Coordinates of C-alpha atoms in Angstrom, one line a residue:
Chain A
M114 CA -48.9 -25.6 -165.2
L115 CA -45.7 -26.5 -163.6
R116 CA -46.5 -23.9 -160.8
I117 CA -50.1 -25.5 -160.3
R118 CA -48.4 -28.9 -159.9
R119 CA -46.1 -27.6 -157.2
V120 CA -48.9 -26.3 -155.0
P121 CA -49.8 -29.7 -153.3
A122 CA -46.2 -30.3 -152.6
M123 CA -45.6 -27.0 -150.9
L124 CA -48.8 -27.4 -148.9
A125 CA -47.7 -30.8 -147.8
A126 CA -44.3 -29.4 -146.7
L127 CA -46.0 -26.5 -144.8
L128 CA -48.3 -29.0 -143.0
A129 CA -45.4 -31.1 -142.1
L130 CA -43.6 -28.1 -140.7
V131 CA -46.4 -27.0 -138.6
A132 CA -47.1 -30.5 -137.3
T133 CA -43.5 -31.1 -136.4
A134 CA -42.7 -27.6 -135.0
P135 CA -44.0 -28.2 -131.4
L136 CA -42.2 -31.6 -131.3
A137 CA -39.0 -30.1 -132.2
A138 CA -39.2 -27.6 -129.3
L139 CA -39.8 -30.2 -126.6
P140 CA -36.8 -31.2 -124.5
P141 CA -36.1 -34.9 -124.3
D142 CA -38.1 -36.7 -121.3
P143 CA -36.3 -37.1 -117.9
V144 CA -34.2 -40.3 -117.9
D145 CA -33.1 -42.6 -115.0
V146 CA -35.8 -41.2 -112.7
S147 CA -35.6 -42.7 -109.2
A148 CA -36.7 -42.0 -105.7
V149 CA -34.9 -43.2 -102.4
D150 CA -35.5 -42.9 -99.0
R151 CA -33.2 -40.3 -97.2
P152 CA -30.9 -42.3 -95.0
G153 CA -30.5 -41.6 -91.3
D154 CA -33.5 -39.4 -90.8
G155 CA -36.7 -39.1 -88.8
G156 CA -38.7 -40.2 -92.0
A157 CA -40.8 -38.0 -94.2
A158 CA -37.9 -37.1 -96.6
V159 CA -37.0 -38.6 -100.0
F160 CA -34.5 -38.0 -102.5
V161 CA -35.9 -37.7 -106.1
R162 CA -33.2 -38.2 -108.8
W163 CA -33.3 -37.7 -112.5
R164 CA -30.9 -37.1 -115.5
V165 CA -31.3 -34.2 -118.0
P166 CA -30.4 -35.3 -121.5
A167 CA -30.5 -31.8 -122.9
P168 CA -29.9 -29.1 -120.2
D169 CA -29.9 -26.3 -122.9
E170 CA -33.4 -27.1 -123.8
T171 CA -34.9 -27.7 -120.4
A172 CA -36.0 -24.8 -118.5
R173 CA -37.9 -26.4 -115.4
A174 CA -38.5 -29.7 -113.9
I175 CA -41.9 -30.5 -112.4
V176 CA -41.8 -33.1 -109.4
E177 CA -45.2 -34.7 -108.4
R178 CA -46.1 -37.4 -106.0
S179 CA -49.0 -39.8 -105.6
R180 CA -51.5 -39.2 -102.8
T181 CA -51.2 -41.1 -99.6
V182 CA -54.2 -43.3 -98.6
A183 CA -55.4 -40.8 -96.2
E184 CA -55.0 -37.9 -98.8
A185 CA -56.8 -39.9 -101.5
T186 CA -59.8 -40.7 -99.1
R187 CA -60.1 -37.5 -97.4
E188 CA -63.5 -35.6 -98.0
G189 CA -63.2 -33.0 -100.9
A190 CA -59.9 -34.6 -102.3
A191 CA -59.2 -33.5 -105.8
E192 CA -59.8 -36.1 -108.5
T193 CA -56.3 -36.2 -109.8
P194 CA -54.1 -38.7 -108.0
W195 CA -51.0 -36.5 -108.3
I196 CA -49.8 -33.6 -105.9
L197 CA -47.4 -31.0 -107.2
V198 CA -44.3 -31.2 -104.9
A199 CA -42.2 -28.5 -106.6
E200 CA -41.1 -26.8 -109.9
V201 CA -37.4 -26.6 -109.8
D202 CA -34.3 -26.1 -111.7
P203 CA -33.7 -29.3 -113.7
L204 CA -30.2 -29.6 -112.6
L205 CA -31.2 -30.1 -109.0
G206 CA -32.3 -33.6 -109.7
Q207 CA -28.7 -34.7 -110.5
G208 CA -26.0 -35.8 -108.1
D209 CA -27.7 -36.5 -104.5
G210 CA -31.1 -35.5 -106.1
Y211 CA -33.8 -33.2 -105.0
L212 CA -34.9 -33.5 -101.5
V213 CA -38.6 -33.7 -100.9
T214 CA -39.6 -33.3 -97.3
G215 CA -42.8 -33.2 -95.3
I216 CA -44.2 -36.6 -96.6
P217 CA -47.1 -37.5 -94.4
N218 CA -46.7 -40.7 -92.2
S219 CA -48.9 -43.8 -92.8
K220 CA -52.1 -43.9 -90.8
G221 CA -50.9 -47.1 -89.2
D222 CA -47.2 -46.5 -88.7
R223 CA -45.9 -43.3 -87.5
H224 CA -42.3 -44.1 -88.5
A225 CA -43.0 -44.8 -92.2
S226 CA -45.1 -43.4 -95.1
D227 CA -47.5 -45.2 -97.4
E228 CA -45.8 -46.4 -100.8
I229 CA -45.4 -43.1 -102.7
V230 CA -44.7 -42.8 -106.5
F231 CA -42.8 -39.9 -107.7
R232 CA -42.8 -38.6 -111.2
V233 CA -40.9 -35.9 -113.1
A234 CA -41.6 -33.9 -116.1
F235 CA -39.6 -31.2 -118.0
I236 CA -40.7 -27.9 -119.3
G237 CA -38.8 -26.7 -122.3
T238 CA -37.6 -23.2 -123.1
D239 CA -40.9 -22.4 -124.8
G240 CA -43.0 -23.6 -122.0
E241 CA -44.0 -27.0 -123.4
R242 CA -44.3 -29.8 -121.0
T243 CA -42.9 -33.3 -121.6
P244 CA -44.8 -36.5 -120.6
A245 CA -44.0 -37.3 -117.0
V246 CA -41.7 -40.2 -116.1
E247 CA -42.5 -42.2 -113.0
A248 CA -40.0 -43.6 -110.4
A249 CA -40.5 -46.9 -108.8
P250 CA -42.5 -46.7 -105.5
V251 CA -40.7 -45.6 -102.2
V252 CA -41.4 -45.6 -98.6
A253 CA -39.9 -42.8 -96.5
R254 CA -39.0 -44.6 -93.3
A255 CA -37.5 -43.3 -90.0
N256 CA -34.2 -44.7 -89.2
A257 CA -32.9 -45.8 -85.8
F258 CA -30.4 -43.1 -85.6
L259 CA -30.4 -39.4 -86.8
L260 CA -27.1 -39.0 -88.8
D261 CA -27.1 -35.2 -88.6
K262 CA -27.0 -35.5 -84.7
I263 CA -23.5 -37.3 -84.9
P264 CA -21.6 -34.2 -84.0
L265 CA -23.8 -33.5 -81.1
A266 CA -23.6 -37.2 -79.8
I267 CA -19.7 -36.9 -80.1
V268 CA -19.9 -33.7 -78.0
C269 CA -22.1 -35.3 -75.5
V270 CA -19.9 -38.4 -75.2
V271 CA -16.8 -36.3 -74.7
V272 CA -18.5 -34.1 -72.0
S273 CA -20.1 -36.9 -70.3
A274 CA -16.9 -39.0 -70.4
S275 CA -14.9 -36.3 -68.8
V276 CA -17.4 -35.7 -66.1
L277 CA -17.6 -39.3 -65.3
A278 CA -13.9 -39.9 -65.5
W279 CA -13.3 -36.9 -63.1
I280 CA -15.9 -38.4 -60.6
L281 CA -14.0 -41.7 -60.8
L282 CA -10.7 -40.0 -60.3
S283 CA -11.9 -38.1 -57.4
R284 CA -13.1 -41.2 -55.8
A285 CA -9.7 -42.7 -56.3
G286 CA -8.3 -39.8 -54.2
W287 CA -7.3 -37.2 -56.9
S288 CA -7.0 -33.8 -55.6
V289 CA -10.1 -31.7 -56.5
K290 CA -9.7 -28.1 -55.7
I291 CA -12.6 -25.7 -56.6
R292 CA -12.2 -21.9 -56.6
R293 CA -14.1 -19.9 -54.0
I294 CA -17.5 -18.8 -55.1
A295 CA -18.2 -15.6 -53.3
A296 CA -22.1 -15.7 -53.7
L297 CA -22.2 -19.1 -51.9
E298 CA -20.0 -18.1 -49.2
A299 CA -22.3 -15.2 -48.6
I300 CA -25.3 -17.5 -47.8
D301 CA -24.2 -17.7 -44.0
E302 CA -23.5 -14.0 -44.0
A303 CA -26.9 -13.0 -45.4
V304 CA -28.9 -15.4 -43.1
G305 CA -26.8 -14.4 -40.0
R306 CA -27.6 -10.7 -40.8
A307 CA -31.3 -11.6 -41.0
T308 CA -31.2 -13.3 -37.7
E309 CA -29.5 -10.3 -36.1
M310 CA -32.0 -7.8 -37.4
G311 CA -34.9 -10.1 -36.4
R312 CA -36.2 -10.1 -39.9
S313 CA -37.0 -13.0 -42.3
V314 CA -35.1 -14.6 -45.1
L315 CA -37.0 -14.6 -48.6
F316 CA -36.1 -17.4 -51.1
V317 CA -37.5 -17.2 -54.6
P318 CA -37.1 -20.5 -56.6
G319 CA -37.8 -18.8 -59.9
I320 CA -41.1 -19.0 -61.9
Q321 CA -40.6 -22.4 -63.8
D322 CA -41.8 -25.9 -62.8
M323 CA -39.7 -28.9 -61.6
N324 CA -39.0 -29.9 -65.2
D325 CA -36.8 -27.1 -65.7
I326 CA -33.3 -27.7 -64.5
Q327 CA -32.8 -24.3 -63.0
T328 CA -35.6 -25.0 -60.6
V329 CA -34.0 -28.2 -59.5
A330 CA -30.6 -26.4 -59.0
G331 CA -32.6 -23.6 -57.1
V332 CA -34.3 -26.0 -54.8
T333 CA -30.9 -27.7 -54.0
I334 CA -29.5 -24.4 -53.0
L335 CA -32.7 -23.8 -50.9
G336 CA -31.6 -26.8 -48.9
R337 CA -28.5 -25.1 -47.8
V338 CA -30.2 -21.8 -47.0
A339 CA -32.9 -23.6 -45.1
K340 CA -30.3 -25.6 -43.1
T341 CA -28.4 -22.4 -42.2
A342 CA -31.8 -20.5 -41.4
A343 CA -32.7 -23.6 -39.0
E344 CA -29.3 -23.4 -37.3
Y345 CA -29.7 -19.6 -36.7
D346 CA -33.4 -19.8 -36.0
A347 CA -34.3 -17.4 -38.8
K348 CA -37.7 -17.4 -40.4
L349 CA -37.6 -18.5 -44.0
E350 CA -40.3 -17.7 -46.5
V351 CA -40.6 -19.5 -50.0
P352 CA -43.2 -18.2 -52.2
T353 CA -43.6 -20.5 -55.3
A354 CA -45.1 -20.0 -58.7
R355 CA -45.9 -23.8 -59.2
S356 CA -47.6 -26.4 -57.1
I357 CA -44.9 -29.2 -57.6
V358 CA -42.2 -26.7 -56.6
M359 CA -44.0 -25.9 -53.5
T360 CA -44.2 -29.8 -52.7
A361 CA -40.5 -30.3 -53.4
A362 CA -39.5 -27.1 -51.5
R363 CA -41.5 -28.3 -48.5
E364 CA -39.5 -31.7 -48.7
T365 CA -36.2 -30.0 -49.0
V366 CA -36.9 -27.4 -46.0
Q367 CA -38.1 -30.2 -43.8
S368 CA -34.9 -32.3 -44.6
A369 CA -32.8 -29.3 -43.9
H370 CA -34.5 -28.8 -40.6
F371 CA -33.9 -32.4 -39.6
A372 CA -30.3 -32.2 -40.8
A373 CA -29.9 -29.1 -38.5
G374 CA -31.4 -31.0 -35.6
R375 CA -34.3 -28.6 -35.4
P376 CA -37.3 -30.5 -36.8
E377 CA -39.7 -28.6 -34.4
T378 CA -38.9 -25.3 -36.0
Y379 CA -40.0 -26.4 -39.5
D380 CA -43.2 -24.4 -40.4
E381 CA -44.9 -25.7 -43.4
S382 CA -47.1 -22.6 -44.1
S383 CA -44.0 -20.5 -44.8
I384 CA -43.6 -22.4 -48.1
R385 CA -46.8 -21.4 -50.0
Y386 CA -48.1 -21.6 -53.5
I387 CA -49.1 -18.1 -54.9
T388 CA -50.0 -18.3 -58.7
D389 CA -48.8 -19.7 -62.0
E390 CA -49.4 -16.1 -63.5
Q391 CA -46.0 -14.4 -63.8
F392 CA -47.0 -10.9 -62.9
G393 CA -49.4 -11.9 -60.4
Y394 CA -46.6 -13.8 -58.6
V395 CA -44.3 -10.9 -58.9
A396 CA -47.1 -8.6 -57.4
Y397 CA -47.4 -10.8 -54.3
V398 CA -43.8 -11.3 -53.8
A399 CA -42.8 -7.5 -54.3
G400 CA -45.7 -6.4 -52.1
R401 CA -44.6 -8.8 -49.4
M402 CA -41.1 -7.5 -49.6
V403 CA -42.3 -3.9 -49.2
R404 CA -44.5 -4.9 -46.2
E405 CA -42.2 -7.5 -44.4
K406 CA -38.9 -6.1 -45.4
P407 CA -36.8 -9.3 -45.4
A408 CA -33.2 -8.8 -44.5
A409 CA -31.9 -11.3 -47.0
C410 CA -33.3 -12.2 -50.4
F411 CA -32.3 -15.2 -52.4
Y412 CA -33.4 -15.5 -56.1
M413 CA -32.3 -18.9 -57.5
G414 CA -34.0 -20.4 -60.5
A415 CA -35.4 -19.5 -63.9
F416 CA -36.5 -15.8 -64.1
Y417 CA -37.6 -13.6 -67.0
A418 CA -39.0 -10.0 -66.9
E419 CA -39.7 -10.2 -63.3
S420 CA -36.0 -10.5 -62.3
L421 CA -35.5 -6.8 -62.1
V422 CA -38.7 -5.9 -60.3
L423 CA -37.8 -8.4 -57.6
A424 CA -34.1 -7.4 -57.4
E425 CA -34.9 -3.6 -57.3
N426 CA -37.5 -4.1 -54.5
G427 CA -35.0 -6.1 -52.5
N428 CA -32.4 -3.4 -53.2
A429 CA -35.0 -0.4 -52.2
I430 CA -35.7 -2.3 -48.8
G431 CA -31.9 -2.5 -48.1
A432 CA -31.9 -6.4 -48.2
I433 CA -28.7 -8.4 -48.8
Q434 CA -29.3 -10.1 -52.1
V435 CA -27.9 -13.3 -53.7
A436 CA -29.2 -14.4 -57.1
G437 CA -28.4 -17.1 -59.4
T438 CA -29.8 -18.1 -62.8
A439 CA -28.8 -19.5 -66.2
E440 CA -31.0 -17.1 -68.1
A441 CA -28.4 -15.2 -69.8
S442 CA -30.5 -12.2 -70.7
Q443 CA -31.4 -11.7 -67.0
L444 CA -28.0 -11.9 -65.7
P445 CA -27.2 -8.1 -66.2
F446 CA -30.4 -7.1 -64.1
F447 CA -29.2 -9.2 -61.2
V448 CA -25.6 -8.1 -61.4
A449 CA -26.7 -4.5 -61.4
A450 CA -29.3 -4.8 -58.5
C451 CA -27.9 -7.8 -56.2
D452 CA -24.9 -8.0 -54.0
Y453 CA -23.8 -11.4 -55.3
T454 CA -24.8 -13.3 -58.5
L455 CA -24.2 -16.8 -59.5
I456 CA -23.5 -16.5 -63.3
G457 CA -24.6 -19.5 -65.4
E458 CA -22.4 -22.4 -64.8
E459 CA -21.6 -21.2 -61.2
F460 CA -25.4 -21.7 -60.6
Y461 CA -25.3 -25.3 -61.6
A462 CA -22.1 -25.8 -59.8
A463 CA -23.5 -24.5 -56.6
S464 CA -25.2 -27.9 -55.5
A465 CA -21.9 -29.7 -55.9
Y466 CA -19.9 -26.9 -54.3
L467 CA -22.2 -26.6 -51.2
S468 CA -22.2 -30.3 -50.8
G469 CA -18.4 -30.6 -50.4
E470 CA -18.6 -34.2 -51.6
R471 CA -15.7 -35.5 -53.7
D472 CA -17.9 -37.0 -56.3
Q473 CA -19.9 -33.9 -56.9
L474 CA -16.7 -31.8 -57.0
G475 CA -15.2 -34.2 -59.4
S476 CA -18.2 -33.5 -61.7
I477 CA -17.3 -29.8 -61.8
K478 CA -13.6 -30.6 -62.9
G479 CA -15.1 -32.8 -65.6
Q480 CA -17.2 -29.8 -66.6
D481 CA -14.1 -27.8 -66.8
L482 CA -12.5 -30.3 -69.1
G483 CA -15.7 -29.9 -71.4
K484 CA -14.9 -26.3 -71.3
L485 CA -11.4 -26.9 -72.4
F486 CA -12.6 -28.8 -75.4
A487 CA -15.0 -26.0 -76.4
A488 CA -12.1 -23.5 -76.1
G489 CA -9.8 -25.8 -78.1
A490 CA -12.6 -26.0 -80.7
I491 CA -13.1 -22.3 -80.9
I492 CA -9.4 -21.6 -81.4
V493 CA -9.1 -24.3 -84.2
G494 CA -12.2 -22.7 -85.8
A495 CA -10.8 -19.3 -85.5
I496 CA -7.5 -20.3 -87.1
L497 CA -9.3 -22.3 -89.9
A498 CA -11.7 -19.4 -90.8
T499 CA -8.9 -16.9 -90.8
L500 CA -6.7 -19.1 -93.1
A501 CA -9.8 -19.8 -95.3
S502 CA -10.4 -15.9 -95.7
L503 CA -6.8 -15.5 -96.7
S504 CA -7.1 -18.1 -99.3
P505 CA -10.8 -18.6 -100.3
S506 CA -10.2 -21.3 -102.9
G507 CA -7.4 -23.2 -101.0
P508 CA -7.9 -26.4 -99.0
M509 CA -8.3 -24.4 -95.8
A510 CA -11.5 -23.0 -97.0
G511 CA -12.9 -26.6 -97.5
A512 CA -11.6 -27.6 -94.1
S513 CA -13.2 -24.4 -92.3
T514 CA -16.5 -25.2 -94.0
A515 CA -16.3 -28.9 -92.9
F516 CA -15.3 -28.0 -89.3
R517 CA -18.2 -25.4 -89.1
A518 CA -20.7 -28.0 -90.6
F519 CA -19.6 -30.7 -88.1
F520 CA -20.5 -28.2 -85.3
G521 CA -23.7 -27.4 -86.9
G522 CA -22.9 -23.9 -88.3
Chain B
M17 CA -35.3 -46.3 -48.4
L18 CA -38.1 -46.6 -51.1
R19 CA -38.9 -42.8 -50.7
R20 CA -35.5 -42.2 -52.1
T21 CA -34.8 -45.3 -54.4
I22 CA -38.0 -45.0 -56.5
P23 CA -37.8 -41.4 -57.4
M24 CA -34.1 -41.9 -58.2
L25 CA -35.0 -44.7 -60.5
I26 CA -37.8 -42.9 -62.2
L27 CA -35.5 -39.8 -62.5
A28 CA -32.6 -42.0 -64.1
S29 CA -34.9 -43.9 -66.6
A30 CA -36.7 -40.6 -67.7
G31 CA -33.5 -38.8 -68.0
L32 CA -31.6 -41.4 -70.1
L33 CA -34.8 -41.9 -72.0
L34 CA -35.0 -38.1 -72.9
I35 CA -31.2 -38.1 -73.9
V36 CA -31.8 -41.2 -76.2
A37 CA -35.0 -39.5 -77.8
K38 CA -32.8 -36.7 -79.0
F39 CA -31.0 -39.1 -81.2
S40 CA -33.5 -41.7 -82.1
P41 CA -36.9 -40.8 -83.8
F42 CA -38.2 -44.3 -82.4
T43 CA -38.0 -43.1 -78.9
V44 CA -40.0 -39.7 -79.6
S45 CA -43.2 -41.1 -78.5
W46 CA -41.6 -42.4 -75.3
Q47 CA -40.4 -39.0 -74.7
E48 CA -44.1 -37.7 -75.3
T49 CA -45.3 -40.2 -72.9
V50 CA -42.8 -39.2 -70.1
L51 CA -43.8 -35.5 -70.6
G52 CA -47.5 -36.4 -70.6
W53 CA -46.9 -38.1 -67.3
F54 CA -45.4 -34.8 -66.1
N55 CA -48.4 -32.8 -67.2
I56 CA -50.7 -35.3 -65.2
L57 CA -48.6 -34.8 -62.1
A58 CA -48.7 -31.1 -62.7
A59 CA -52.5 -31.3 -62.9
V60 CA -52.8 -33.1 -59.7
A61 CA -50.3 -30.8 -58.0
F62 CA -52.5 -28.0 -59.0
V63 CA -55.2 -29.3 -56.6
L64 CA -52.6 -29.2 -54.0
G65 CA -51.6 -25.6 -54.8
A66 CA -55.3 -24.5 -54.8
G67 CA -55.7 -26.2 -51.3
N68 CA -52.8 -24.3 -50.1
L69 CA -54.1 -21.1 -51.4
L70 CA -57.5 -21.6 -49.7
A71 CA -55.9 -22.8 -46.5
V72 CA -53.4 -19.9 -46.2
N73 CA -56.0 -17.2 -47.1
L74 CA -58.8 -18.6 -44.9
E75 CA -56.3 -18.8 -42.0
Q76 CA -55.3 -15.2 -42.5
I77 CA -58.9 -14.0 -42.6
S78 CA -60.0 -16.0 -39.5
S79 CA -57.1 -14.8 -37.4
R80 CA -57.5 -11.2 -38.7
R81 CA -53.9 -10.9 -39.3
P82 CA -52.8 -7.6 -41.1
G83 CA -53.8 -7.6 -44.7
W84 CA -56.7 -10.1 -44.3
A85 CA -58.8 -8.0 -46.6
Y86 CA -56.5 -8.8 -49.4
A87 CA -56.9 -12.5 -48.7
A88 CA -60.7 -12.0 -48.8
I89 CA -60.4 -10.3 -52.2
T90 CA -58.1 -13.2 -53.3
L91 CA -60.6 -15.8 -52.4
F92 CA -63.5 -14.0 -53.8
A93 CA -61.7 -13.6 -57.1
F94 CA -60.5 -17.3 -56.9
A95 CA -64.0 -18.6 -56.3
V96 CA -65.8 -16.5 -59.0
T97 CA -63.3 -17.3 -61.6
L98 CA -63.3 -21.0 -60.8
V99 CA -67.1 -21.3 -60.9
V100 CA -67.5 -19.1 -64.1
G101 CA -64.7 -21.2 -65.8
M102 CA -65.7 -24.6 -64.5
F103 CA -69.4 -24.3 -65.3
K104 CA -68.8 -22.2 -68.3
V105 CA -71.3 -19.6 -67.1
G106 CA -72.7 -17.4 -69.9
A107 CA -70.5 -19.3 -72.6
V108 CA -71.2 -18.4 -76.2
P109 CA -73.3 -21.2 -77.7
N110 CA -71.5 -23.6 -80.2
G111 CA -72.9 -23.3 -83.7
M112 CA -72.9 -27.0 -84.2
H113 CA -74.4 -28.1 -80.8
P114 CA -76.4 -25.0 -79.6
D115 CA -78.3 -27.1 -77.1
I116 CA -75.3 -28.5 -75.2
H117 CA -74.2 -25.8 -72.8
L118 CA -70.8 -27.2 -72.1
A119 CA -69.9 -27.2 -75.9
G120 CA -70.0 -23.4 -75.7
A121 CA -66.9 -21.2 -75.9
H122 CA -66.2 -19.6 -72.6
D123 CA -62.6 -18.1 -73.3
V124 CA -64.0 -15.4 -75.7
P125 CA -64.4 -11.8 -74.4
Q126 CA -68.1 -12.1 -74.9
A127 CA -68.4 -14.8 -72.2
P128 CA -67.7 -13.9 -68.5
F129 CA -64.6 -16.0 -68.1
G130 CA -63.0 -14.5 -71.3
W131 CA -64.1 -11.0 -70.2
I132 CA -62.5 -11.5 -66.8
Y133 CA -59.2 -12.6 -68.5
D134 CA -59.2 -9.9 -71.3
Y135 CA -60.5 -7.0 -69.2
M136 CA -59.2 -7.6 -65.7
L137 CA -56.2 -9.9 -65.6
V138 CA -54.4 -8.7 -68.9
P139 CA -54.6 -5.1 -67.7
L140 CA -53.3 -5.9 -64.2
T141 CA -50.5 -8.0 -65.5
S142 CA -49.8 -5.2 -68.2
T143 CA -49.4 -2.6 -65.3
M144 CA -46.9 -4.7 -63.4
F145 CA -45.0 -5.2 -66.7
A146 CA -45.1 -1.5 -67.5
M147 CA -43.5 -0.6 -64.1
L148 CA -40.4 -2.4 -65.3
A149 CA -39.5 0.7 -67.1
F150 CA -39.0 2.5 -63.9
Y151 CA -37.0 -0.2 -62.3
V152 CA -34.7 -0.3 -65.4
A153 CA -34.2 3.3 -64.9
S154 CA -33.3 3.1 -61.3
A155 CA -31.0 0.0 -61.9
A156 CA -29.2 1.8 -64.7
F157 CA -28.7 5.0 -62.7
R158 CA -27.1 2.9 -60.0
A159 CA -25.0 0.7 -62.2
F160 CA -23.7 3.4 -64.5
R161 CA -22.3 5.5 -61.5
A162 CA -18.4 6.0 -62.7
K163 CA -16.9 4.7 -59.5
N164 CA -14.3 2.3 -61.1
I165 CA -12.7 1.4 -64.3
E166 CA -15.4 -1.3 -64.9
A167 CA -18.3 1.1 -64.3
I168 CA -16.6 3.6 -66.6
L169 CA -16.4 1.1 -69.2
L170 CA -20.0 0.1 -68.7
L171 CA -21.1 3.7 -68.7
G172 CA -19.3 4.3 -71.9
T173 CA -20.7 1.3 -73.8
A174 CA -24.2 2.1 -72.6
F175 CA -23.9 5.8 -73.6
I176 CA -22.7 4.5 -77.3
I177 CA -25.6 1.9 -77.5
L178 CA -28.4 4.3 -76.3
L179 CA -27.1 7.2 -78.4
S180 CA -26.9 5.2 -81.5
Q181 CA -30.5 4.0 -81.0
T182 CA -31.7 7.6 -81.3
A183 CA -31.9 10.1 -84.1
A184 CA -29.3 12.1 -82.3
G185 CA -26.8 9.4 -83.2
M186 CA -27.3 9.9 -86.8
F187 CA -27.3 13.6 -86.5
L188 CA -24.0 13.6 -84.7
T189 CA -22.0 11.2 -86.8
G190 CA -24.0 10.2 -89.8
W191 CA -22.1 12.8 -91.9
I192 CA -19.0 10.7 -91.7
P193 CA -18.9 8.6 -95.1
E194 CA -19.3 5.0 -94.5
D195 CA -16.4 4.2 -96.8
S196 CA -13.9 6.4 -95.3
V197 CA -11.2 5.5 -92.9
F198 CA -12.9 7.4 -90.0
S199 CA -16.2 5.3 -90.5
F200 CA -15.4 3.5 -87.2
L201 CA -16.3 6.9 -85.5
R202 CA -19.9 6.6 -86.7
L203 CA -22.1 5.6 -83.8
D204 CA -24.1 3.0 -85.8
V205 CA -20.8 1.3 -86.7
M206 CA -19.6 1.4 -83.0
K207 CA -23.0 -0.1 -82.0
R208 CA -22.7 -2.9 -84.5
G209 CA -19.1 -3.6 -83.5
I210 CA -20.2 -3.8 -79.8
T211 CA -23.2 -5.9 -80.2
E212 CA -21.9 -8.2 -83.0
H213 CA -18.4 -8.9 -81.5
V214 CA -17.8 -7.9 -77.8
Q215 CA -21.5 -8.7 -76.6
T216 CA -21.7 -11.9 -78.7
A217 CA -18.4 -13.2 -77.5
G218 CA -19.3 -12.7 -73.8
M219 CA -22.8 -14.2 -74.3
R220 CA -21.5 -17.2 -75.9
A221 CA -19.0 -17.9 -73.5
I222 CA -21.8 -17.6 -70.7
T223 CA -23.9 -19.9 -72.9
I224 CA -21.3 -22.6 -73.5
G225 CA -20.8 -22.4 -69.6
I226 CA -24.5 -22.9 -68.9
A227 CA -24.7 -25.9 -71.4
L228 CA -21.7 -27.6 -69.8
G229 CA -23.3 -26.9 -66.4
V230 CA -26.7 -28.4 -67.5
A231 CA -24.9 -31.5 -68.7
A232 CA -22.9 -31.9 -65.5
T233 CA -25.9 -31.4 -63.3
S234 CA -28.1 -33.7 -65.5
L235 CA -25.4 -36.3 -65.2
R236 CA -25.2 -35.9 -61.3
L237 CA -28.9 -36.3 -61.1
I238 CA -29.1 -39.3 -63.6
F239 CA -26.4 -41.3 -61.8
G240 CA -27.7 -40.5 -58.4
I241 CA -24.5 -38.7 -57.3
D242 CA -26.6 -35.5 -56.3
K243 CA -29.4 -36.6 -54.1
S244 CA -30.0 -33.3 -52.6
Y245 CA -33.5 -32.8 -54.0
L246 CA -34.8 -35.8 -52.3
S247 CA -36.3 -35.9 -48.8
K248 CA -34.1 -37.3 -46.0
T249 CA -36.9 -37.8 -43.6

């Protein structure tokens, strides 16, 4: 009798246990859920923050966001208003918060998103999901200045200031002595040789357009080569791979002929457009070199795979060759096949060097100051990295990391 | 006066704008506009280029100068490609607008324009590119002649790198244990040391110099100190 009386009580206890079992395994809901726009960025990024009351019971955090107006009205859009952003380690939401990027811009404003609501839910250790907790709406806005570019801005200001300072100092009469650049001194020799041999001078201004600064530097050197050729009455040929470069080269060569006092010798047809196609251009120039056998070849500008084809053909015909490029990967080919090569910064310094003007020479000095700054930074970085490796947990490790981060490492 | 002042002003304002655009998202659209202007200029200049191509080659044919047959072939190829591309001759009809001829695809291999590109231009340019191997061999032969200390160093380095890239490299030194004190004699370790330390250091030095050169040249152009690119006539 007693046993029969106990059955309902036991059943009730069992039911209560079954009913409360899933609730007992659920972790507590996320608390203090918030979403803030990332400061100093180009927009499209938001920090989502939350607190985890019971880290031991929480396996994952699910971050979702509401749809933008465009996403909600798009044809075939899903019915749910939420988009899964990420399923992450719950502890990532603490501190700075979890960074959500790639938020679409508003249709009417390319510098801000629509109002977006983020919500966070936890998944417990047994896979059960808590109800999602919403944060206040947030707008991801672009800021006026990109904070992660501050180191670059500082370097830019230092280099620009040193260049401008040296320009002003050279104007004020400070001595500006630049070392001799053999490749530029060889221009007269090369053009003179072509004149003596009665052959032409070939100038190749690279294969890029005028929006590439290497082409600008190449066309500047063309001015000097054309002036020398005009003075010596040597025939100059300039095949170009871009129409604008042809126009700029014509202006430059015509100016050089005027400057040399020989405007009547200017021949517009010697500066011609060939093709934009890289290897089509190379085929023309290489064929021309083999047939016409120019005595001097200048390669000044942006070059890629064609550099060696041109330089080897020039070498095969016995031309004196002067090359200049800032394409580091092509420099070994020019060094191997040409008589003189302007390496990287020398190529950019050529214009100032050839002009002989104090202002321009001063800018090269300023550039050297920038180089000194770079060398100093490398030495400091190397010392910090060495000290950090000797004591990985010491203060130098932090300093080394901060120094590397400052320079974008 | 105006021929020099106006281009200088355009260059200075566009240059400064592009610098600011690097640091502020609000000027990115201005940067895009400036680059768009350049594309328009380039498109207009392309007409100049095509005109020059026609003029030079027609003159060569009419004066029967040596190589005039090449000029004739160039003009023929130019005319055929231009007509086939511009009028979309034989274009594959567009599934959504089959009745509109100009909506068809002309840059697929089934269309004449795509066929010319895929089966004429690409093989020709590939042929030119393939010749590079022979030029590399001849340049290497000349550069690696051991005539002075620098050339001997270059030859030695090239020998190590080339050998380590082949199976012979592993065959010759692969038996040296990687954790032994003699592991530095393994060709793959030597190659790694050369490329990661010696080569990287040299390339970075050149790259830093180039970056500073670009900055100084840009400043000279933006502030109108270097005017050599402008016409003096």
